[in-house]
Amino acid sequence: MAQSPSDSDSQVSKQKTRQVVLTRRGNNGPYGTTAYSFRHQTQELNVHRNNVDVVFNGCGQLHINPHAGLQGRIADLGKVDLDKITLAAAKKVPGQSWRRFCLLPMDGHVYLHEGRYLNQRFTVAFKIKVIKPNKLGLQWRFIGVQEGEDPKYRYVGAGTMGQCGGAHGER
């Protein structure tokens, strides 16, 4: 039976908040702690196999969709209360606010990430808690229940995205 939006928002507001620290990527090698998989809720390569959702790349920007098949988007909501972000609020984000590839993280800002991979869909809200030249601390939580089966049988190891050559615009 389908849930009403208020039921869904109520359940999501109870979602556990998690913390992760990303280090700035300095080479074209393995991601290590420069990337994170919201889908798998880990930085552990043996779990996510480079199927990650965000990368803190050498250019200083947070990149999304770092491997083939990802079709996510990300929006900056500004300095708002992370705990008050709901799926209903996410649907009100103007179209021009969304980025498909990367954005420059801002201290104290909350971001919305809508991820799509194969038949999986998820929505995450996260806040930048620490921002330093080589470190990015995030506090995050799902605001949309993960939908779709986990196609583990399709998770072969993904490659890593190339290193940015320097500063560039948000895309």
PDB file of C-alpha atoms in Angstrom:
ATOM      1  CA  MET A   1       0.000   0.000   0.000  1.00  0.00           C
ATOM      2  CA  ALA A   2       1.338   3.444  -0.925  1.00  0.00           C
ATOM      3  CA  GLN A   3       2.174   5.861   1.840  1.00  0.00           C
ATOM      4  CA  SER A   4       0.909   9.410   1.897  1.00  0.00           C
ATOM      5  CA  PRO A   5       3.569  12.133   1.579  1.00  0.00           C
ATOM      6  CA  SER A   6       3.105  13.123   5.227  1.00  0.00           C
ATOM      7  CA  ASP A   7       3.633   9.508   6.365  1.00  0.00           C
ATOM      8  CA  SER A   8       6.736   9.256   4.221  1.00  0.00           C
ATOM      9  CA  ASP A   9       8.129  12.588   5.467  1.00  0.00           C
ATOM     10  CA  SER A  10       7.461  11.517   9.052  1.00  0.00           C
ATOM     11  CA  GLN A  11       9.390   8.274   8.583  1.00  0.00           C
ATOM     12  CA  VAL A  12      12.235  10.026   6.819  1.00  0.00           C
ATOM     13  CA  SER A  13      12.579  12.654   9.561  1.00  0.00           C
ATOM     14  CA  LYS A  14      13.476   9.748  11.852  1.00  0.00           C
ATOM     15  CA  GLN A  15      16.300   8.613   9.526  1.00  0.00           C
ATOM     16  CA  LYS A  16      19.653   8.295  11.229  1.00  0.00           C
ATOM     17  CA  THR A  17      22.149  11.098  10.616  1.00  0.00           C
ATOM     18  CA  ARG A  18      25.617   9.906   9.672  1.00  0.00           C
ATOM     19  CA  GLN A  19      29.039  11.563   9.433  1.00  0.00           C
ATOM     20  CA  VAL A  20      31.798  11.142   6.868  1.00  0.00           C
ATOM     21  CA  VAL A  21      35.073  12.934   6.153  1.00  0.00           C
ATOM     22  CA  LEU A  22      36.347  13.146   2.589  1.00  0.00           C
ATOM     23  CA  THR A  23      39.965  13.954   1.822  1.00  0.00           C
ATOM     24  CA  ARG A  24      40.845  15.925  -1.284  1.00  0.00           C
ATOM     25  CA  ARG A  25      41.921  13.719  -4.153  1.00  0.00           C
ATOM     26  CA  GLY A  26      45.541  14.219  -5.113  1.00  0.00           C
ATOM     27  CA  ASN A  27      46.092  11.694  -7.893  1.00  0.00           C
ATOM     28  CA  ASN A  28      44.364   9.449 -10.408  1.00  0.00           C
ATOM     29  CA  GLY A  29      44.705   6.355  -8.243  1.00  0.00           C
ATOM     30  CA  PRO A  30      42.133   4.600  -6.083  1.00  0.00           C
ATOM     31  CA  TYR A  31      39.578   6.812  -4.374  1.00  0.00           C
ATOM     32  CA  GLY A  32      40.318   5.794  -0.796  1.00  0.00           C
ATOM     33  CA  THR A  33      38.813   8.406   1.530  1.00  0.00           C
ATOM     34  CA  THR A  34      38.234  10.935  -1.283  1.00  0.00           C
ATOM     35  CA  ALA A  35      34.905   9.351  -2.222  1.00  0.00           C
ATOM     36  CA  TYR A  36      31.738   8.064  -0.575  1.00  0.00           C
ATOM     37  CA  SER A  37      28.878   5.783  -1.513  1.00  0.00           C
ATOM     38  CA  PHE A  38      25.553   6.861  -0.023  1.00  0.00           C
ATOM     39  CA  ARG A  39      23.988   3.726  -1.515  1.00  0.00           C
ATOM     40  CA  HIS A  40      26.367   1.482   0.423  1.00  0.00           C
ATOM     41  CA  GLN A  41      26.909   3.970   3.271  1.00  0.00           C
ATOM     42  CA  THR A  42      30.671   3.498   3.184  1.00  0.00           C
ATOM     43  CA  GLN A  43      34.089   4.569   1.930  1.00  0.00           C
ATOM     44  CA  GLU A  44      35.295   0.959   1.938  1.00  0.00           C
ATOM     45  CA  LEU A  45      36.499  -0.096  -1.516  1.00  0.00           C
ATOM     46  CA  ASN A  46      35.800  -3.773  -0.892  1.00  0.00           C
ATOM     47  CA  VAL A  47      32.126  -2.858  -0.312  1.00  0.00           C
ATOM     48  CA  HIS A  48      31.426  -0.171  -2.939  1.00  0.00           C
ATOM     49  CA  ARG A  49      34.002  -1.303  -5.544  1.00  0.00           C
ATOM     50  CA  ASN A  50      34.336   2.314  -6.816  1.00  0.00           C
ATOM     51  CA  ASN A  51      30.564   2.587  -7.313  1.00  0.00           C
ATOM     52  CA  VAL A  52      30.540   5.847  -5.355  1.00  0.00           C
ATOM     53  CA  ASP A  53      28.165   8.812  -5.420  1.00  0.00           C
ATOM     54  CA  VAL A  54      30.445  11.757  -4.526  1.00  0.00           C
ATOM     55  CA  VAL A  55      34.160  12.529  -4.952  1.00  0.00           C
ATOM     56  CA  PHE A  56      36.029  15.467  -3.373  1.00  0.00           C
ATOM     57  CA  ASN A  57      38.278  16.004  -6.379  1.00  0.00           C
ATOM     58  CA  GLY A  58      41.598  17.817  -6.658  1.00  0.00           C
ATOM     59  CA  CYS A  59      39.889  20.884  -8.150  1.00  0.00           C
ATOM     60  CA  GLY A  60      38.245  21.485  -4.753  1.00  0.00           C
ATOM     61  CA  GLN A  61      34.763  20.691  -6.024  1.00  0.00           C
ATOM     62  CA  LEU A  62      32.413  17.924  -5.033  1.00  0.00           C
ATOM     63  CA  HIS A  63      31.773  15.754  -8.094  1.00  0.00           C
ATOM     64  CA  ILE A  64      28.769  13.515  -8.560  1.00  0.00           C
ATOM     65  CA  ASN A  65      28.087  10.838 -11.184  1.00  0.00           C
ATOM     66  CA  PRO A  66      31.752   9.745 -11.159  1.00  0.00           C
ATOM     67  CA  HIS A  67      31.163   6.514 -13.082  1.00  0.00           C
ATOM     68  CA  ALA A  68      29.117   5.324 -16.021  1.00  0.00           C
ATOM     69  CA  GLY A  69      25.459   4.658 -15.366  1.00  0.00           C
ATOM     70  CA  LEU A  70      24.949   7.281 -12.651  1.00  0.00           C
ATOM     71  CA  GLN A  71      22.321   9.901 -13.435  1.00  0.00           C
ATOM     72  CA  GLY A  72      22.155  11.943 -10.249  1.00  0.00           C
ATOM     73  CA  ARG A  73      21.887  15.639  -9.597  1.00  0.00           C
ATOM     74  CA  ILE A  74      22.812  17.964  -6.740  1.00  0.00           C
ATOM     75  CA  ALA A  75      21.483  21.318  -5.492  1.00  0.00           C
ATOM     76  CA  ASP A  76      22.731  23.862  -2.931  1.00  0.00           C
ATOM     77  CA  LEU A  77      19.945  24.757  -0.487  1.00  0.00           C
ATOM     78  CA  GLY A  78      22.039  27.324   1.402  1.00  0.00           C
ATOM     79  CA  LYS A  79      22.331  27.589   5.179  1.00  0.00           C
ATOM     80  CA  VAL A  80      19.201  25.767   6.311  1.00  0.00           C
ATOM     81  CA  ASP A  81      18.438  23.225   9.028  1.00  0.00           C
ATOM     82  CA  LEU A  82      19.399  19.742   7.805  1.00  0.00           C
ATOM     83  CA  ASP A  83      16.803  18.119  10.058  1.00  0.00           C
ATOM     84  CA  LYS A  84      13.973  20.062   8.421  1.00  0.00           C
ATOM     85  CA  ILE A  85      14.662  18.937   4.863  1.00  0.00           C
ATOM     86  CA  THR A  86      11.922  16.596   3.641  1.00  0.00           C
ATOM     87  CA  LEU A  87      11.093  14.956   0.352  1.00  0.00           C
ATOM     88  CA  ALA A  88       8.236  17.429  -0.094  1.00  0.00           C
ATOM     89  CA  ALA A  89      10.670  20.340   0.349  1.00  0.00           C
ATOM     90  CA  ALA A  90      13.073  18.725  -2.113  1.00  0.00           C
ATOM     91  CA  LYS A  91      10.395  18.716  -4.811  1.00  0.00           C
ATOM     92  CA  LYS A  92      10.205  22.520  -4.549  1.00  0.00           C
ATOM     93  CA  VAL A  93      13.844  23.121  -5.533  1.00  0.00           C
ATOM     94  CA  PRO A  94      13.855  25.210  -8.757  1.00  0.00           C
ATOM     95  CA  GLY A  95      15.167  23.429 -11.857  1.00  0.00           C
ATOM     96  CA  GLN A  96      17.990  25.937 -12.422  1.00  0.00           C
ATOM     97  CA  SER A  97      19.428  25.115  -8.965  1.00  0.00           C
ATOM     98  CA  TRP A  98      20.407  21.581  -9.959  1.00  0.00           C
ATOM     99  CA  ARG A  99      23.894  20.537 -11.134  1.00  0.00           C
ATOM    100  CA  ARG A 100      24.681  17.262 -12.896  1.00  0.00           C
ATOM    101  CA  PHE A 101      28.434  17.004 -12.424  1.00  0.00           C
ATOM    102  CA  CYS A 102      29.986  19.171  -9.720  1.00  0.00           C
ATOM    103  CA  LEU A 103      29.757  22.162  -7.420  1.00  0.00           C
ATOM    104  CA  LEU A 104      31.962  24.090  -5.035  1.00  0.00           C
ATOM    105  CA  PRO A 105      31.074  23.081  -1.439  1.00  0.00           C
ATOM    106  CA  MET A 106      30.330  25.965   0.930  1.00  0.00           C
ATOM    107  CA  ASP A 107      30.798  25.870   4.706  1.00  0.00           C
ATOM    108  CA  GLY A 108      27.513  25.345   6.569  1.00  0.00           C
ATOM    109  CA  HIS A 109      25.457  24.829   3.409  1.00  0.00           C
ATOM    110  CA  VAL A 110      22.995  21.982   2.989  1.00  0.00           C
ATOM    111  CA  TYR A 111      22.908  20.073  -0.282  1.00  0.00           C
ATOM    112  CA  LEU A 112      20.349  17.778  -1.775  1.00  0.00           C
ATOM    113  CA  HIS A 113      21.570  14.811  -3.816  1.00  0.00           C
ATOM    114  CA  GLU A 114      19.119  12.797  -5.887  1.00  0.00           C
ATOM    115  CA  GLY A 115      20.841   9.650  -7.030  1.00  0.00           C
ATOM    116  CA  ARG A 116      19.828   7.275  -9.778  1.00  0.00           C
ATOM    117  CA  TYR A 117      21.715   4.154 -10.757  1.00  0.00           C
ATOM    118  CA  LEU A 118      20.200   1.336 -12.781  1.00  0.00           C
ATOM    119  CA  ASN A 119      16.894   0.688 -11.005  1.00  0.00           C
ATOM    120  CA  GLN A 120      17.907   2.318  -7.698  1.00  0.00           C
ATOM    121  CA  ARG A 121      16.745   5.769  -6.589  1.00  0.00           C
ATOM    122  CA  PHE A 122      17.589   7.614  -3.403  1.00  0.00           C
ATOM    123  CA  THR A 123      17.574  11.153  -2.032  1.00  0.00           C
ATOM    124  CA  VAL A 124      20.128  12.385   0.485  1.00  0.00           C
ATOM    125  CA  ALA A 125      20.476  15.714   2.284  1.00  0.00           C
ATOM    126  CA  PHE A 126      23.892  16.611   3.634  1.00  0.00           C
ATOM    127  CA  LYS A 127      25.499  19.550   5.383  1.00  0.00           C
ATOM    128  CA  ILE A 128      29.111  20.695   5.118  1.00  0.00           C
ATOM    129  CA  LYS A 129      30.359  20.627   8.718  1.00  0.00           C
ATOM    130  CA  VAL A 130      34.107  21.005   8.093  1.00  0.00           C
ATOM    131  CA  ILE A 131      35.732  22.514   5.053  1.00  0.00           C
ATOM    132  CA  LYS A 132      39.478  22.819   4.785  1.00  0.00           C
ATOM    133  CA  PRO A 133      41.738  22.773   1.729  1.00  0.00           C
ATOM    134  CA  ASN A 134      42.244  19.002   2.012  1.00  0.00           C
ATOM    135  CA  LYS A 135      39.276  17.873   4.102  1.00  0.00           C
ATOM    136  CA  LEU A 136      35.503  17.969   3.745  1.00  0.00           C
ATOM    137  CA  GLY A 137      33.335  16.816   6.654  1.00  0.00           C
ATOM    138  CA  LEU A 138      29.712  15.945   5.899  1.00  0.00           C
ATOM    139  CA  GLN A 139      26.710  15.187   8.067  1.00  0.00           C
ATOM    140  CA  TRP A 140      24.076  13.386   6.002  1.00  0.00           C
ATOM    141  CA  ARG A 141      20.870  11.378   6.030  1.00  0.00           C
ATOM    142  CA  PHE A 142      18.478   9.797   3.593  1.00  0.00           C
ATOM    143  CA  ILE A 143      15.370  11.881   3.070  1.00  0.00           C
ATOM    144  CA  GLY A 144      13.905   9.475   0.575  1.00  0.00           C
ATOM    145  CA  VAL A 145      13.711   5.769   1.145  1.00  0.00           C
ATOM    146  CA  GLN A 146      15.984   3.853  -1.215  1.00  0.00           C
ATOM    147  CA  GLU A 147      13.845   2.398  -3.952  1.00  0.00           C
ATOM    148  CA  GLY A 148      14.592  -0.515  -6.223  1.00  0.00           C
ATOM    149  CA  GLU A 149      16.502  -3.708  -5.732  1.00  0.00           C
ATOM    150  CA  ASP A 150      20.192  -3.674  -4.953  1.00  0.00           C
ATOM    151  CA  PRO A 151      21.646  -5.147  -8.147  1.00  0.00           C
ATOM    152  CA  LYS A 152      24.767  -6.573  -6.481  1.00  0.00           C
ATOM    153  CA  TYR A 153      25.175  -9.020  -9.298  1.00  0.00           C
ATOM    154  CA  ARG A 154      25.849  -6.055 -11.610  1.00  0.00           C
ATOM    155  CA  TYR A 155      28.437  -4.466  -9.348  1.00  0.00           C
ATOM    156  CA  VAL A 156      31.636  -5.188 -11.092  1.00  0.00           C
ATOM    157  CA  GLY A 157      34.436  -2.880 -10.091  1.00  0.00           C
ATOM    158  CA  ALA A 158      34.035   0.570 -11.641  1.00  0.00           C
ATOM    159  CA  GLY A 159      36.980   2.652 -12.751  1.00  0.00           C
ATOM    160  CA  THR A 160      37.846   6.002 -11.201  1.00  0.00           C
ATOM    161  CA  MET A 161      37.201   9.378 -12.791  1.00  0.00           C
ATOM    162  CA  GLY A 162      40.172  11.385 -14.002  1.00  0.00           C
ATOM    163  CA  GLN A 163      41.737  14.097 -11.904  1.00  0.00           C
ATOM    164  CA  CYS A 164      40.627  17.638 -12.738  1.00  0.00           C
ATOM    165  CA  GLY A 165      43.372  19.736 -14.295  1.00  0.00           C
ATOM    166  CA  GLY A 166      42.620  22.723 -12.076  1.00  0.00           C
ATOM    167  CA  ALA A 167      39.855  25.066 -11.041  1.00  0.00           C
ATOM    168  CA  HIS A 168      36.754  25.042 -13.241  1.00  0.00           C
ATOM    169  CA  GLY A 169      33.147  26.184 -13.161  1.00  0.00           C
ATOM    170  CA  GLU A 170      30.284  24.317 -11.543  1.00  0.00           C
ATOM    171  CA  ARG A 171      28.422  22.067 -13.935  1.00  0.00           C
TER     172      ARG A 171
END
